[in-house]
């Protein structure tokens, strides 16, 4: 077959050779030329154009590099507007005009605020300022830094971050298929979603079942791994936290304001104390700091001297509110004493107690509670504002609340002992209504007397007073001026009875109080309040005698002394106190 296939040259000749038609006679030379033409293959030969006819573009001697698109930058004015000509001359001398100097300062200040000063420096200020050399620009920059200080380092950081983001974005726009495409937020989000989806599918594949069997880790193994991971994370967290605490302790120790505790596990300030709690751990006592904090909060005025204290308020502002409040209290006390009717035993909270015992016990309990509140440090601001009488900065309600307030245990013990000795006898004598009215009124009037003595008399304006002394003096005066008992039974020696005259005893106490108050020595006793309480007791006794009150008429029907078996003309404070304690104990035991 290959022998019968014509070659390419033969095929070309067969295809291009025209058939010999019958033609007229030609010369031998013409026939030879035609024969040569018919034998030449019919194909286009390669030719070249002469140089003088070709259009050739020569390479330019100085090619122009295409410039990138420039960004328009708007430069604002200086914060305080254009700089005066004298200032421009002082900065740049006479080498720059006022307009050029202001423009240079604007450009430099713009670079400072924009952060580009780190990149461009003070050079290349523009074509218009080629005559401004580096020395002049540095002078302008120094003046700007002195006149308008800013955080150039922070501005440079922000500028660098913006430029990096801009360049990265332009590169990504120019060629999104480069590796910078992975910085595209949308692409990163899609890849994260795909990764989470693959993990979810892998988790489902691990938990798949083959019949009744699980392929992969069992739930028990997964729980063990989770617990182990959580335990390791907790250990790591505690170790990191301990390391941070140690680092913080070292930094505090370096300041010199802190020292280590005796065990070295904590820090404390010099002067602080430590203690061991119930769990055996060392703790730093902050009682002094807490007490000082609430002591500062309990200060009601910023005055440091009596003159400053008096300048804050007028005399009328100090006297009028408490005077009106005490007058109102006295009127209410008189109404309570006049219209009080003893309740039926079925309506009483403790019917087994004598009225005198219940009254005195309630007063003692109230004083004990308020004394306990003084031991609660966070309550100091409240207690000093309302449960302490300050003549230089008084509050009206202090006239009553300070009667139930005691700060010192010995003061509380002395007043409660006197209240127990006199209170039972007086309450049995005049009844609960008159007793409570006199007690409250005597305390309020005694506080008012102390206020007037400090502001109008010779008292101390910066002093303070607390205690039930005025109220106790009031009920003591009332009892001594009304009672007809002439014998007192002493606890020592046993069953010893002594004749006494109550009115003479009260007169002796009054004289002793006057002598003590007349002495020039410094005293912590508020004599003015004592005299105020005595005045109320004397006034109440006089009013009762003037209105026809005699002996035990109007007094308590079920008295403590009657329950104790004491004769009517004998006063036995010890028996009354013992009977009151026995009744209270029996009531508490019965309630349990």
XYZ file of C-alpha atoms in Angstrom:
592
model
C 0.000 0.000 0.000
C 2.838 2.374 0.762
C 4.253 1.864 -2.684
C 1.023 2.962 -4.254
C 0.796 6.147 -2.059
C 2.133 9.157 -3.970
C 4.643 11.362 -2.265
C 3.905 14.925 -1.312
C 5.968 16.341 -4.151
C 4.287 14.051 -6.635
C 0.855 14.920 -5.252
C 1.643 18.617 -5.429
C 2.755 18.247 -9.026
C -0.331 16.258 -9.916
C -2.571 18.816 -8.292
C -0.897 21.844 -9.759
C -0.167 20.519 -13.275
C -2.775 21.650 -15.706
C -3.952 19.322 -18.531
C -2.271 19.692 -21.915
C -4.836 21.243 -24.153
C -4.466 21.640 -27.755
C -2.808 25.013 -28.379
C -1.510 26.778 -31.401
C 2.116 26.608 -32.334
C 4.579 28.498 -30.174
C 8.227 29.236 -30.402
C 10.762 27.032 -28.720
C 11.823 29.707 -26.147
C 8.229 30.434 -25.127
C 7.478 26.771 -24.835
C 10.478 26.264 -22.577
C 9.364 29.085 -20.277
C 5.853 27.750 -20.015
C 7.163 24.317 -19.257
C 9.353 25.663 -16.460
C 6.443 27.585 -14.981
C 4.186 24.564 -15.037
C 6.764 22.437 -13.291
C 7.297 25.057 -10.407
C 5.114 24.420 -7.334
C 2.288 26.907 -6.792
C 3.138 28.182 -3.244
C 3.970 31.578 -1.715
C 7.633 32.195 -1.079
C 9.106 34.099 1.904
C 9.866 37.727 1.180
C 11.207 40.651 3.232
C 10.340 44.323 3.062
C 13.208 46.707 2.456
C 14.354 48.746 5.447
C 13.613 52.062 3.822
C 9.985 51.008 3.229
C 9.288 49.447 6.721
C 7.560 51.410 9.565
C 9.857 50.947 12.549
C 9.299 52.626 16.023
C 12.602 53.141 17.769
C 12.943 52.713 21.563
C 12.831 56.157 23.271
C 16.053 57.378 24.805
C 14.307 58.590 28.058
C 11.241 56.436 28.711
C 8.543 57.904 30.990
C 7.516 55.677 33.908
C 3.764 55.822 34.466
C 2.925 57.370 37.832
C 0.399 55.888 40.231
C -2.683 57.857 41.168
C -1.898 60.397 43.840
C -4.078 60.881 46.890
C -5.387 64.294 47.758
C -4.393 65.406 51.239
C -6.143 68.324 52.856
C -4.036 70.205 55.357
C -5.955 72.229 57.896
C -4.922 75.318 59.776
C -3.100 75.435 63.073
C -5.164 75.011 66.270
C -4.958 78.726 67.071
C -4.997 80.004 63.513
C -2.173 81.699 61.577
C 0.961 82.599 63.472
C 1.885 86.250 63.747
C 4.694 87.705 61.663
C 6.907 88.376 64.668
C 6.692 84.733 65.702
C 7.533 83.573 62.150
C 10.617 85.780 62.133
C 11.656 84.510 65.550
C 11.369 80.900 64.339
C 12.749 81.067 60.787
C 14.449 84.429 60.765
C 14.048 86.514 57.625
C 14.571 83.601 55.271
C 10.832 82.854 55.004
C 7.881 85.135 54.536
C 4.941 85.061 56.912
C 2.787 83.128 54.440
C 5.464 80.528 53.664
C 6.273 80.155 57.341
C 2.628 79.501 58.206
C 2.328 76.975 55.373
C 5.455 75.131 56.521
C 4.146 75.022 60.082
C 0.771 73.723 58.841
C 2.430 70.935 56.846
C 4.640 69.889 59.758
C 1.748 69.971 62.235
C -0.383 67.907 59.851
C 2.348 65.278 59.673
C 2.574 65.238 63.465
C -1.155 64.732 63.988
C -1.578 62.274 61.099
C 1.460 60.222 62.148
C 3.221 60.516 58.779
C 6.114 62.414 60.331
C 7.789 59.082 61.065
C 7.736 58.232 57.317
C 8.262 61.585 55.603
C 10.210 63.436 58.266
C 10.686 67.157 57.767
C 11.940 66.881 54.186
C 10.020 67.029 50.898
C 7.613 69.724 51.962
C 6.541 70.266 48.360
C 7.640 71.944 45.152
C 6.810 75.350 46.551
C 9.140 74.928 49.521
C 12.317 73.572 47.970
C 14.151 76.538 49.449
C 13.282 75.364 52.981
C 16.201 73.310 54.184
C 16.231 70.738 56.954
C 17.536 73.154 59.573
C 14.616 75.555 59.143
C 12.108 72.696 59.155
C 13.554 71.332 62.403
C 13.236 74.768 64.005
C 9.581 74.882 63.029
C 9.037 71.345 64.333
C 10.661 72.227 67.653
C 8.402 75.271 68.024
C 5.312 73.178 67.229
C 6.238 70.538 69.801
C 6.639 73.197 72.443
C 3.470 75.079 71.477
C 1.131 72.152 70.704
C 2.337 68.987 72.477
C 0.714 65.775 71.221
C 1.451 62.048 71.410
C 3.432 61.661 68.184
C 4.362 58.044 68.946
C 0.722 56.988 69.161
C -0.117 58.901 65.987
C 2.779 57.167 64.210
C 1.484 53.746 65.303
C -1.982 54.515 63.970
C -0.493 55.835 60.709
C 1.605 52.682 60.245
C -1.420 50.461 60.859
C -3.555 52.400 58.377
C -0.825 52.308 55.725
C -0.321 48.576 56.181
C -4.044 47.964 55.807
C -4.231 50.208 52.748
C -1.285 48.526 51.014
C -2.625 45.055 51.779
C -6.026 45.995 50.416
C -4.561 47.470 47.226
C -2.449 44.354 46.686
C -5.489 42.177 47.163
C -7.480 44.250 44.694
C -4.634 44.078 42.177
C -4.290 40.297 42.388
C -7.006 38.557 44.408
C -5.516 35.118 43.666
C -2.335 35.726 45.609
C -1.857 34.625 49.186
C -3.158 37.966 50.379
C -6.632 36.758 49.465
C -6.593 34.680 52.632
C -6.675 37.890 54.616
C -10.112 38.679 53.246
C -12.527 38.589 56.242
C -15.328 36.993 54.236
C -13.051 34.235 52.975
C -11.650 33.632 56.455
C -15.188 33.343 57.846
C -16.183 30.838 55.175
C -13.081 28.760 55.840
C -13.826 28.787 59.566
C -17.385 27.644 58.900
C -16.150 24.864 56.634
C -13.664 23.750 59.259
C -16.346 23.602 61.938
C -18.635 21.682 59.606
C -15.883 19.123 58.929
C -15.286 18.720 62.646
C -18.994 18.203 63.219
C -19.182 15.565 60.506
C -16.099 13.863 61.923
C -17.697 13.864 65.363
C -20.843 12.296 63.958
C -18.735 9.711 62.170
C -16.942 8.836 65.399
C -20.270 8.362 67.168
C -21.885 6.252 64.490
C -23.260 2.832 65.298
C -22.720 -0.508 63.653
C -25.718 -2.492 64.726
C -25.821 -2.276 68.484
C -22.110 -1.429 68.738
C -20.485 1.988 68.664
C -17.652 2.713 66.306
C -14.998 4.908 67.873
C -14.587 6.034 71.481
C -17.286 5.237 73.974
C -19.125 7.891 75.922
C -17.240 6.863 79.052
C -13.902 7.479 77.339
C -15.115 10.814 76.011
C -16.213 11.840 79.509
C -12.851 10.809 80.929
C -11.042 12.892 78.320
C -13.284 15.878 79.008
C -12.714 15.616 82.752
C -8.971 15.312 82.199
C -9.002 18.363 79.956
C -10.967 20.385 82.488
C -8.634 19.318 85.292
C -5.567 20.323 83.292
C -7.142 23.670 82.442
C -7.928 24.266 86.112
C -4.366 23.390 87.147
C -3.003 25.696 84.477
C -5.323 28.496 85.514
C -4.329 28.191 89.176
C -0.645 28.126 88.288
C -0.996 31.229 86.122
C -3.004 32.987 88.804
C -0.410 32.141 91.441
C 2.336 33.410 89.165
C 0.470 36.681 88.622
C -0.035 37.080 92.363
C 3.651 36.481 93.031
C 4.581 39.025 90.385
C 2.157 41.558 91.865
C 3.548 40.929 95.356
C 7.093 41.531 94.147
C 6.040 44.791 92.516
C 4.356 45.959 95.732
C 7.369 44.982 97.819
C 9.600 46.985 95.487
C 7.645 50.158 96.313
C 8.555 49.897 100.008
C 4.961 50.468 101.159
C 4.276 46.793 101.872
C 5.905 44.058 103.942
C 5.349 40.324 104.122
C 3.269 38.714 106.834
C 5.013 36.477 109.390
C 4.306 33.384 107.287
C 5.262 35.150 104.054
C 2.093 34.166 102.212
C 0.529 37.634 102.089
C 1.412 41.304 102.158
C 0.429 43.891 104.709
C 1.208 47.503 105.418
C 3.525 48.406 108.300
C 1.508 48.589 111.509
C -1.136 46.079 110.504
C -1.781 42.936 112.512
C -2.435 39.343 111.497
C -4.566 36.586 112.969
C -5.366 32.949 112.278
C -8.948 32.161 111.321
C -10.929 29.067 112.282
C -9.543 27.200 109.259
C -5.942 27.789 110.325
C -5.227 30.334 107.594
C -3.334 33.531 108.193
C -5.408 36.661 107.651
C -4.492 40.341 107.713
C -6.576 42.369 110.146
C -7.988 45.497 108.555
C -9.886 46.627 111.607
C -7.852 49.818 111.986
C -8.435 50.860 108.379
C -12.156 50.078 108.604
C -12.521 51.957 111.875
C -10.690 54.960 110.474
C -12.861 54.905 107.354
C -16.139 54.931 109.276
C -14.757 57.411 111.775
C -14.186 59.825 108.915
C -17.676 59.161 107.566
C -19.208 59.796 110.986
C -17.848 63.349 111.078
C -20.876 65.576 110.511
C -18.993 68.807 109.901
C -15.716 69.918 108.360
C -15.075 72.540 111.031
C -11.773 72.213 112.890
C -12.201 74.931 115.518
C -15.148 76.166 117.625
C -15.190 79.404 115.622
C -15.588 77.524 112.337
C -18.300 75.357 113.906
C -20.265 78.383 115.090
C -19.849 80.077 111.713
C -21.642 77.241 109.905
C -24.992 77.850 111.657
C -26.661 80.677 113.523
C -27.762 80.551 117.147
C -31.412 80.399 116.138
C -30.745 77.490 113.777
C -29.151 75.555 116.625
C -31.766 76.265 119.294
C -35.129 76.494 117.573
C -35.567 72.952 116.073
C -34.756 71.074 119.266
C -36.766 73.500 121.418
C -39.886 72.938 119.337
C -39.338 69.181 119.282
C -38.842 68.969 123.066
C -41.955 71.065 123.689
C -43.949 68.727 121.463
C -42.461 65.708 123.296
C -43.402 67.121 126.703
C -46.986 67.689 125.571
C -47.253 64.124 124.253
C -45.732 62.749 127.463
C -48.262 64.673 129.559
C -51.090 63.327 127.418
C -49.770 59.767 127.729
C -49.424 60.059 131.510
C -52.860 61.636 131.937
C -54.880 59.331 129.690
C -53.005 56.053 130.110
C -55.161 53.125 131.254
C -53.461 49.866 132.281
C -54.364 47.115 129.791
C -56.192 43.949 130.678
C -53.804 41.021 131.392
C -55.225 39.138 128.402
C -53.990 41.929 126.110
C -50.483 42.050 127.528
C -47.522 40.425 125.805
C -46.157 39.059 129.103
C -49.113 38.845 131.479
C -47.107 37.043 134.181
C -44.783 40.014 134.616
C -45.692 42.875 136.888
C -46.184 46.171 134.985
C -43.194 47.684 136.758
C -40.993 44.721 135.859
C -42.046 44.814 132.199
C -41.467 48.584 132.000
C -38.033 48.630 133.621
C -36.936 45.489 131.745
C -37.947 47.073 128.423
C -35.934 50.215 129.208
C -32.879 48.181 130.206
C -33.170 46.035 127.067
C -33.423 49.128 124.844
C -30.272 50.600 126.396
C -28.422 47.305 125.981
C -29.407 47.054 122.303
C -28.259 50.591 121.522
C -25.002 49.988 123.394
C -24.480 46.906 121.242
C -25.110 48.910 118.076
C -22.218 51.182 119.021
C -19.941 48.137 118.667
C -20.941 47.698 115.009
C -18.400 49.832 113.170
C -20.409 50.361 109.925
C -23.205 51.902 112.035
C -20.992 54.646 113.448
C -22.152 57.331 110.954
C -25.799 56.609 111.838
C -25.182 56.487 115.585
C -23.171 59.712 115.721
C -25.816 61.603 113.750
C -28.879 60.541 115.737
C -27.845 58.851 119.022
C -25.320 61.446 120.206
C -26.072 65.022 121.233
C -23.618 67.584 119.816
C -24.452 71.166 120.931
C -22.516 72.715 118.059
C -24.366 70.722 115.385
C -27.606 69.497 116.999
C -30.470 67.504 115.544
C -33.900 67.609 117.154
C -34.316 63.831 117.442
C -31.082 63.614 119.442
C -32.954 64.943 122.471
C -34.682 61.563 122.908
C -32.423 59.024 121.206
C -29.297 60.001 123.147
C -31.155 59.061 126.370
C -30.941 55.394 125.307
C -27.326 55.606 124.135
C -24.199 54.530 126.065
C -20.729 54.099 124.602
C -18.832 52.907 127.682
C -19.697 49.780 129.620
C -19.119 51.367 133.036
C -21.458 54.226 132.135
C -24.122 51.763 130.996
C -23.720 49.602 134.114
C -23.994 52.558 136.515
C -27.100 54.007 134.876
C -28.881 50.665 134.565
C -28.153 49.872 138.205
C -29.665 53.194 139.295
C -32.637 52.635 136.988
C -33.228 49.217 138.548
C -33.032 50.589 142.103
C -35.267 53.611 141.535
C -37.351 52.428 138.596
C -39.269 49.642 140.349
C -40.165 51.829 143.341
C -41.174 54.845 141.233
C -43.192 52.818 138.712
C -45.018 51.036 141.564
C -45.711 54.421 143.151
C -47.058 56.472 140.214
C -47.925 53.847 137.609
C -46.583 53.176 134.129
C -48.160 56.201 132.440
C -46.689 58.848 134.740
C -43.397 56.968 135.020
C -42.807 56.734 131.250
C -44.005 60.296 130.644
C -41.601 61.597 133.278
C -38.729 59.422 132.012
C -39.000 60.594 128.388
C -39.694 64.237 129.274
C -36.814 64.394 131.755
C -34.382 63.018 129.169
C -35.566 65.437 126.452
C -35.565 68.510 128.724
C -32.150 67.543 130.101
C -30.729 67.408 126.564
C -32.311 70.796 125.794
C -30.771 72.277 128.951
C -27.359 70.987 127.871
C -27.874 72.591 124.438
C -28.734 75.994 125.923
C -25.878 75.846 128.428
C -23.355 75.131 125.647
C -24.672 77.794 123.236
C -25.795 80.535 125.629
C -23.996 79.720 128.866
C -20.448 78.634 129.609
C -20.604 75.106 128.246
C -18.345 73.531 125.628
C -19.767 73.868 122.135
C -17.664 71.004 120.772
C -18.574 68.462 123.470
C -21.050 65.623 123.073
C -23.291 63.817 125.537
C -24.996 60.438 125.746
C -26.693 58.501 128.513
C -29.887 58.148 130.539
C -28.691 60.171 133.548
C -31.162 63.026 133.020
C -34.126 60.639 132.746
C -33.033 58.695 135.851
C -32.621 61.924 137.839
C -36.137 62.885 136.791
C -37.800 59.675 138.039
C -35.614 59.732 141.184
C -36.769 63.272 142.000
C -40.379 62.271 141.322
C -40.159 59.305 143.692
C -38.386 61.140 146.498
C -40.885 64.014 146.462
C -44.017 61.828 146.325
C -43.316 58.744 148.430
C -44.428 58.366 152.041
C -42.118 55.436 152.720
C -39.768 56.193 155.596
C -37.768 52.980 155.928
C -35.270 51.416 153.570
C -34.019 47.855 153.819
C -30.322 47.403 153.086
C -28.909 44.205 151.566
C -25.841 44.329 153.868
C -26.088 43.479 156.704
C -28.948 41.130 156.040
C -32.454 42.412 156.801
C -31.082 45.696 158.136
C -33.652 48.505 158.071
C -32.714 52.184 158.228
C -35.003 55.147 158.615
C -34.597 57.732 155.864
C -36.277 60.879 154.677
C -36.672 60.825 150.876
C -37.020 64.589 150.511
C -33.901 65.241 152.549
C -32.048 62.580 150.563
C -32.995 64.285 147.296
C -31.971 67.660 148.697
C -28.579 66.213 149.628
C -28.103 64.839 146.121
C -29.089 68.208 144.658
C -26.553 70.032 146.822
C -23.800 67.593 145.865
C -24.637 68.100 142.188
C -24.461 71.882 142.624
C -21.106 71.657 144.379
C -19.715 69.369 141.673
C -20.966 71.668 138.905
C -19.513 74.788 140.543
C -15.973 73.435 140.572
C -13.646 74.818 137.914
C -11.975 71.531 137.103
C -12.612 69.798 133.807
C -15.372 67.218 134.128
C -16.946 64.680 131.803
C -20.326 64.900 133.601
C -23.119 66.803 131.863
C -24.459 68.683 134.898
C -26.827 70.799 132.803
C -28.744 67.735 131.635
C -28.929 66.442 135.226
C -30.486 69.693 136.386
C -32.916 69.562 133.472
C -34.024 66.059 134.450
C -34.423 67.089 138.098
C -36.525 70.055 137.014
C -38.945 67.757 135.194
C -39.177 65.414 138.202
C -39.824 68.299 140.597
C -42.412 69.823 138.241
C -44.234 66.505 137.819
C -44.311 65.894 141.578
C -45.643 69.390 142.211
C -48.298 68.983 139.535
C -49.462 65.654 140.976
C -49.686 67.029 144.510
C -51.492 70.107 143.248
C -54.059 67.959 141.432
C -54.898 65.922 144.537
C -52.637 62.909 144.156
C -51.863 61.337 147.568
C -49.909 58.321 148.655
C -50.336 55.300 146.457
C -53.522 56.511 144.859
C -53.246 56.220 141.111
C -50.243 53.953 141.415
C -49.791 50.426 140.166
C -52.297 47.909 141.507
C -49.981 44.902 141.000
C -46.601 46.128 142.214
C -43.322 44.284 142.393
C -42.860 45.050 146.085
C -46.244 43.534 146.883
C -45.249 40.365 145.042
C -41.955 40.361 146.958
C -43.826 40.642 150.277
C -42.443 44.049 151.275
C -44.437 46.170 153.706
C -46.059 49.344 152.300
C -43.965 51.800 154.357
C -40.689 50.019 153.556
C -38.714 50.303 150.350
C -36.561 47.276 149.548
C -34.666 47.811 146.248
C -32.905 44.472 146.541
C -36.143 42.522 146.931
C -37.705 44.385 144.004
C -34.748 43.617 141.759
C -34.696 39.960 142.789
C -38.424 39.633 142.189
C -38.109 41.267 138.780
C -35.279 38.931 137.763
C -37.263 35.923 138.994
C -40.314 36.952 136.969
C -38.299 37.525 133.804
C -36.550 34.178 134.198
C -39.838 32.380 134.806
C -41.399 34.015 131.750
C -38.494 33.082 129.491
C -38.467 29.517 130.808
C -42.204 29.223 130.296
C -41.964 30.455 126.709
C -39.382 27.797 125.916
